mmCIF file of C-alpha atoms in Angstrom:
data_model
loop_
_atom_site.group_PDB
_atom_site.id
_atom_site.type_symbol
_atom_site.label_atom_id
_atom_site.label_comp_id
_atom_site.label_asym_id
_atom_site.label_seq_id
_atom_site.Cartn_x
_atom_site.Cartn_y
_atom_site.Cartn_z
ATOM 1 C CA ASP A 892 110.151 81.155 90.797
ATOM 2 C CA ILE A 893 113.708 82.468 91.123
ATOM 3 C CA VAL A 894 115.291 81.055 94.196
ATOM 4 C CA MET A 895 117.667 83.337 96.099
ATOM 5 C CA THR A 896 120.218 81.736 98.172
ATOM 6 C CA GLN A 897 122.514 83.578 100.705
ATOM 7 C CA SER A 898 125.663 82.656 102.422
ATOM 8 C CA PRO A 899 126.562 82.542 105.183
ATOM 9 C CA ASP A 900 123.513 82.317 107.195
ATOM 10 C CA SER A 901 125.306 84.400 109.872
ATOM 11 C CA LEU A 902 128.795 85.755 110.454
ATOM 12 C CA ALA A 903 130.628 87.584 113.147
ATOM 13 C CA VAL A 904 133.149 90.277 112.278
ATOM 14 C CA SER A 905 135.432 92.370 114.471
ATOM 15 C CA LEU A 906 134.875 96.295 114.404
ATOM 16 C CA GLY A 907 136.602 97.792 111.622
ATOM 17 C CA GLU A 908 136.988 94.514 109.708
ATOM 18 C CA ARG A 909 135.465 93.556 106.378
ATOM 19 C CA ALA A 910 132.194 91.555 106.003
ATOM 20 C CA ALA A 911 130.992 89.818 102.792
ATOM 21 C CA ILE A 912 127.674 88.429 102.226
ATOM 22 C CA ASN A 913 126.984 86.383 98.830
ATOM 23 C CA CYS A 914 123.705 85.947 97.096
ATOM 24 C CA LYS A 915 123.055 83.506 94.284
ATOM 25 C CA SER A 916 119.957 83.390 92.159
ATOM 26 C CA SER A 917 118.795 80.122 90.439
ATOM 27 C CA GLN A 918 118.566 82.001 87.061
ATOM 28 C CA SER A 919 120.029 85.174 85.856
ATOM 29 C CA VAL A 920 118.564 88.622 86.979
ATOM 30 C CA LEU A 921 120.472 90.472 84.307
ATOM 31 C CA TYR A 922 118.134 91.978 81.693
ATOM 32 C CA SER A 923 119.946 92.102 78.524
ATOM 33 C CA SER A 924 117.985 95.016 76.952
ATOM 34 C CA ASN A 925 119.354 97.409 79.466
ATOM 35 C CA ASN A 926 122.381 95.455 80.959
ATOM 36 C CA LYS A 927 121.042 95.890 84.524
ATOM 37 C CA ASN A 928 120.879 93.376 87.256
ATOM 38 C CA TYR A 929 117.342 93.464 88.930
ATOM 39 C CA LEU A 930 118.937 92.858 92.437
ATOM 40 C CA ALA A 931 118.356 94.725 95.679
ATOM 41 C CA TRP A 932 119.979 94.591 99.150
ATOM 42 C CA TYR A 933 117.952 95.391 102.336
ATOM 43 C CA GLN A 934 119.103 95.860 105.967
ATOM 44 C CA GLN A 935 116.848 95.101 108.714
ATOM 45 C CA LYS A 936 117.578 96.004 112.316
ATOM 46 C CA PRO A 937 115.788 94.300 115.203
ATOM 47 C CA GLY A 938 112.344 95.716 115.746
ATOM 48 C CA GLN A 939 112.442 97.757 112.434
ATOM 49 C CA PRO A 940 111.282 97.462 108.891
ATOM 50 C CA PRO A 941 113.629 96.741 106.151
ATOM 51 C CA LYS A 942 115.666 99.492 104.579
ATOM 52 C CA LEU A 943 116.813 99.513 101.005
ATOM 53 C CA LEU A 944 120.530 99.786 100.744
ATOM 54 C CA ILE A 945 121.386 98.882 97.154
ATOM 55 C CA TYR A 946 119.579 98.457 93.880
ATOM 56 C CA TRP A 947 120.505 97.612 90.329
ATOM 57 C CA ALA A 948 123.052 95.344 92.304
ATOM 58 C CA SER A 949 125.597 98.171 92.791
ATOM 59 C CA THR A 950 123.813 101.480 93.183
ATOM 60 C CA ARG A 951 123.812 102.845 96.618
ATOM 61 C CA GLU A 952 120.537 104.384 97.802
ATOM 62 C CA SER A 953 120.997 108.034 98.906
ATOM 63 C CA GLY A 954 122.247 108.407 102.421
ATOM 64 C CA VAL A 955 123.880 104.763 102.607
ATOM 65 C CA PRO A 956 127.361 105.004 103.876
ATOM 66 C CA ASP A 957 129.982 104.302 101.187
ATOM 67 C CA ARG A 958 131.342 101.344 103.278
ATOM 68 C CA PHE A 959 128.279 99.369 101.933
ATOM 69 C CA THR A 960 129.252 98.019 98.206
ATOM 70 C CA GLY A 961 127.233 95.940 96.036
ATOM 71 C CA SER A 962 128.907 93.769 93.262
ATOM 72 C CA GLY A 963 128.199 91.041 90.894
ATOM 73 C CA SER A 964 126.319 90.203 87.898
ATOM 74 C CA GLY A 965 124.127 87.433 86.234
ATOM 75 C CA THR A 966 123.566 85.016 89.153
ATOM 76 C CA ASP A 967 126.201 85.859 91.611
ATOM 77 C CA PHE A 968 126.169 88.809 93.839
ATOM 78 C CA THR A 969 128.030 90.145 97.056
ATOM 79 C CA LEU A 970 127.287 92.900 99.615
ATOM 80 C CA THR A 971 130.458 93.952 101.211
ATOM 81 C CA ILE A 972 130.774 96.071 104.290
ATOM 82 C CA SER A 973 134.310 97.506 104.046
ATOM 83 C CA SER A 974 134.838 98.322 107.650
ATOM 84 C CA LEU A 975 132.119 97.127 110.147
ATOM 85 C CA GLN A 976 130.638 99.415 112.487
ATOM 86 C CA ALA A 977 128.627 98.730 115.511
ATOM 87 C CA GLU A 978 125.407 100.345 113.747
ATOM 88 C CA ASP A 979 125.717 97.602 111.045
ATOM 89 C CA VAL A 980 124.612 94.960 113.308
ATOM 90 C CA ALA A 981 121.536 93.606 111.261
ATOM 91 C CA VAL A 982 120.178 90.925 109.090
ATOM 92 C CA TYR A 983 120.716 91.523 105.378
ATOM 93 C CA TYR A 984 118.429 90.364 102.523
ATOM 94 C CA CYS A 985 119.059 90.285 98.939
ATOM 95 C CA GLN A 986 115.686 90.388 96.524
ATOM 96 C CA GLN A 987 115.293 89.945 92.915
ATOM 97 C CA TYR A 988 113.029 92.251 91.000
ATOM 98 C CA TYR A 989 113.436 90.524 87.693
ATOM 99 C CA ASN A 990 109.969 89.045 87.835
ATOM 100 C CA THR A 991 107.198 88.070 90.238
ATOM 101 C CA PRO A 992 107.077 86.487 92.641
ATOM 102 C CA ARG A 993 109.700 88.963 93.998
ATOM 103 C CA THR A 994 111.808 86.593 96.012
ATOM 104 C CA PHE A 995 114.170 87.382 98.883
ATOM 105 C CA GLY A 996 117.168 85.551 100.114
ATOM 106 C CA GLN A 997 116.806 83.822 103.478
ATOM 107 C CA GLY A 998 118.772 86.471 105.335
ATOM 108 C CA THR A 999 122.393 86.727 106.894
ATOM 109 C CA LYS A 1000 122.698 88.040 110.306
ATOM 110 C CA VAL A 1001 125.802 90.139 110.911
ATOM 111 C CA GLU A 1002 127.089 90.389 114.334
ATOM 112 C CA ILE A 1003 130.190 91.869 116.056
ATOM 113 C CA LYS A 1004 132.875 89.418 117.054
ATOM 114 C CA GLN B 338 108.614 113.002 103.383
ATOM 115 C CA VAL B 339 107.258 109.606 102.382
ATOM 116 C CA GLN B 340 105.200 108.072 105.219
ATOM 117 C CA LEU B 341 103.332 104.470 105.031
ATOM 118 C CA VAL B 342 101.251 103.659 107.916
ATOM 119 C CA GLU B 343 99.725 100.187 108.238
ATOM 120 C CA SER B 344 96.696 99.127 110.310
ATOM 121 C CA GLY B 345 94.186 96.609 110.605
ATOM 122 C CA GLY B 346 96.238 93.760 112.258
ATOM 123 C CA GLY B 347 95.022 91.793 115.059
ATOM 124 C CA VAL B 348 94.174 88.334 116.432
ATOM 125 C CA VAL B 349 91.799 86.331 114.221
ATOM 126 C CA GLN B 350 90.709 82.651 114.210
ATOM 127 C CA PRO B 351 91.717 80.417 111.516
ATOM 128 C CA GLY B 352 89.259 80.587 108.593
ATOM 129 C CA ARG B 353 88.348 84.172 109.277
ATOM 130 C CA SER B 354 89.072 87.172 107.305
ATOM 131 C CA LEU B 355 90.928 90.337 107.911
ATOM 132 C CA ARG B 356 91.475 93.511 106.007
ATOM 133 C CA LEU B 357 94.769 95.450 106.240
ATOM 134 C CA SER B 358 95.098 99.153 105.135
ATOM 135 C CA CYS B 359 98.130 101.098 104.350
ATOM 136 C CA ALA B 360 97.745 104.914 104.374
ATOM 137 C CA ALA B 361 100.401 106.622 102.073
ATOM 138 C CA SER B 362 101.414 110.208 102.249
ATOM 139 C CA GLY B 363 104.350 112.458 100.865
ATOM 140 C CA PHE B 364 104.354 111.217 97.537
ATOM 141 C CA THR B 365 102.234 110.910 94.357
ATOM 142 C CA PHE B 366 100.373 107.729 95.337
ATOM 143 C CA ASN B 367 98.846 107.137 91.999
ATOM 144 C CA SER B 368 102.022 106.937 90.227
ATOM 145 C CA TYR B 369 103.645 104.182 91.881
ATOM 146 C CA GLY B 370 103.278 100.330 92.365
ATOM 147 C CA MET B 371 102.831 99.086 95.799
ATOM 148 C CA HIS B 372 103.647 95.748 97.550
ATOM 149 C CA TRP B 373 102.782 93.824 100.656
ATOM 150 C CA VAL B 374 105.695 91.773 102.313
ATOM 151 C CA ARG B 375 105.382 89.803 105.405
ATOM 152 C CA GLN B 376 107.611 88.264 108.101
ATOM 153 C CA ALA B 377 106.646 85.450 110.245
ATOM 154 C CA PRO B 378 107.982 85.793 113.997
ATOM 155 C CA GLY B 379 111.697 85.181 114.002
ATOM 156 C CA LYS B 380 111.794 84.413 110.224
ATOM 157 C CA GLY B 381 112.733 86.151 107.003
ATOM 158 C CA LEU B 382 110.957 88.349 104.565
ATOM 159 C CA GLU B 383 108.443 86.838 102.259
ATOM 160 C CA TRP B 384 106.857 88.778 99.524
ATOM 161 C CA VAL B 385 102.946 88.777 99.361
ATOM 162 C CA ALA B 386 101.495 90.787 96.642
ATOM 163 C CA ALA B 387 101.903 93.702 94.402
ATOM 164 C CA ILE B 388 99.654 96.187 92.382
ATOM 165 C CA TRP B 389 100.355 98.568 89.491
ATOM 166 C CA TYR B 390 100.153 102.309 90.153
ATOM 167 C CA ASP B 391 96.664 102.286 88.474
ATOM 168 C CA GLY B 392 95.428 98.921 90.037
ATOM 169 C CA SER B 393 95.237 97.531 86.441
ATOM 170 C CA ASN B 394 97.771 94.452 87.360
ATOM 171 C CA LYS B 395 97.955 92.485 90.340
ATOM 172 C CA TYR B 396 100.316 89.720 91.372
ATOM 173 C CA TYR B 397 100.467 87.157 94.234
ATOM 174 C CA ALA B 398 102.782 84.697 95.957
ATOM 175 C CA ASP B 399 101.539 81.197 95.498
ATOM 176 C CA SER B 400 101.082 80.750 99.180
ATOM 177 C CA VAL B 401 98.333 83.266 99.237
ATOM 178 C CA LYS B 402 96.813 83.215 95.626
ATOM 179 C CA GLY B 403 93.064 82.687 95.786
ATOM 180 C CA ARG B 404 92.986 83.817 99.381
ATOM 181 C CA PHE B 405 94.215 87.449 99.487
ATOM 182 C CA THR B 406 93.349 90.381 97.305
ATOM 183 C CA ILE B 407 95.408 93.422 96.938
ATOM 184 C CA SER B 408 93.718 96.681 95.994
ATOM 185 C CA ARG B 409 94.123 100.377 96.102
ATOM 186 C CA ASP B 410 92.072 103.647 96.407
ATOM 187 C CA ASN B 411 94.072 106.299 94.557
ATOM 188 C CA SER B 412 91.498 108.859 95.554
ATOM 189 C CA LYS B 413 92.237 108.010 99.430
ATOM 190 C CA ASN B 414 95.989 107.353 98.854
ATOM 191 C CA THR B 415 95.299 103.899 100.537
ATOM 192 C CA LEU B 416 96.534 100.322 99.929
ATOM 193 C CA PHE B 417 94.601 97.347 101.070
ATOM 194 C CA LEU B 418 95.105 93.618 101.562
ATOM 195 C CA GLN B 419 91.885 91.433 102.013
ATOM 196 C CA MET B 420 92.998 88.327 103.683
ATOM 197 C CA ASN B 421 90.288 85.653 103.665
ATOM 198 C CA SER B 422 90.435 81.779 104.803
ATOM 199 C CA LEU B 423 93.440 82.776 107.222
ATOM 200 C CA ARG B 424 95.648 79.949 108.375
ATOM 201 C CA ALA B 425 98.126 79.764 111.224
ATOM 202 C CA GLU B 426 100.934 80.072 108.814
ATOM 203 C CA ASP B 427 99.714 83.648 107.794
ATOM 204 C CA THR B 428 100.810 84.865 111.369
ATOM 205 C CA ALA B 429 103.181 87.522 110.447
ATOM 206 C CA VAL B 430 103.993 91.240 110.562
ATOM 207 C CA TYR B 431 102.761 92.650 107.337
ATOM 208 C CA TYR B 432 104.644 95.670 105.665
ATOM 209 C CA CYS B 433 103.410 97.929 102.741
ATOM 210 C CA ALA B 434 106.251 99.199 100.661
ATOM 211 C CA THR B 435 106.444 101.571 97.542
ATOM 212 C CA GLU B 436 108.097 100.512 94.395
ATOM 213 C CA GLY B 437 110.553 102.865 92.577
ATOM 214 C CA ILE B 438 110.079 106.189 93.885
ATOM 215 C CA VAL B 439 113.774 106.583 93.875
ATOM 216 C CA ALA B 440 115.059 103.380 93.260
ATOM 217 C CA ALA B 441 114.025 101.833 90.068
ATOM 218 C CA SER B 442 111.740 98.759 90.706
ATOM 219 C CA ALA B 443 113.160 97.996 94.124
ATOM 220 C CA LEU B 444 111.073 98.522 97.433
ATOM 221 C CA ASP B 445 112.245 101.861 98.533
ATOM 222 C CA TYR B 446 110.150 102.871 101.376
ATOM 223 C CA TRP B 447 108.520 100.728 104.026
ATOM 224 C CA GLY B 448 105.948 101.104 106.672
ATOM 225 C CA GLN B 449 106.444 100.156 110.181
ATOM 226 C CA GLY B 450 104.142 96.949 109.799
ATOM 227 C CA THR B 451 101.174 95.522 111.329
ATOM 228 C CA LEU B 452 100.921 92.270 113.365
ATOM 229 C CA VAL B 453 98.511 89.575 112.171
ATOM 230 C CA THR B 454 98.113 86.693 114.446
ATOM 231 C CA VAL B 455 96.063 83.580 113.422
ATOM 232 C CA SER B 456 94.999 81.513 116.354
ATOM 233 C CA SER B 457 92.161 79.790 117.863
#
């Protein structure tokens, strides 16, 4: 199984400041035949189901604000929130869909400082 | 618009069975893979099972293999999760999710979830 490890487990950022969440996979999720990284990011607010933010490691889902950016390749990925807003308080998860089981990271809780 | 509505959760004793349903609408159900993902109280997301668009292939997490069965009825636009030999550690909110309607093979739409509590 591919193990997904996120860091940090939590972070507190001031409004308007940058937040960065890292995700590392135990093996590459880059599929060489199409040069795509099978990596997604989800946002989960309290009491709500997860919401897809980013897929193919860097493609923003429709309607997702452009302050959310996904980057990285192979085994190391980052979700960056360029200017944290109050509505971004949530837990963020990375997930690989390179193979099954479709493993998730443990989650990173983002709060306002 | 895509809508997924889970049902069938509740309180069940250890060792008993439960069947979850996920009613889908707003998209061509028989064209997409479907997944179950669960979340224990206060914990992270755990992928549980997946099924191909036509039901021909099914995949399971090791933690549920041999106890849970995913299935679908494309004539009724409904996904199922049959859960047998339930354990306390199966207590969780269970979400159904679509694969790849708009986002390649990622889980792009999610239901609100149904809570399963395994307790004596």
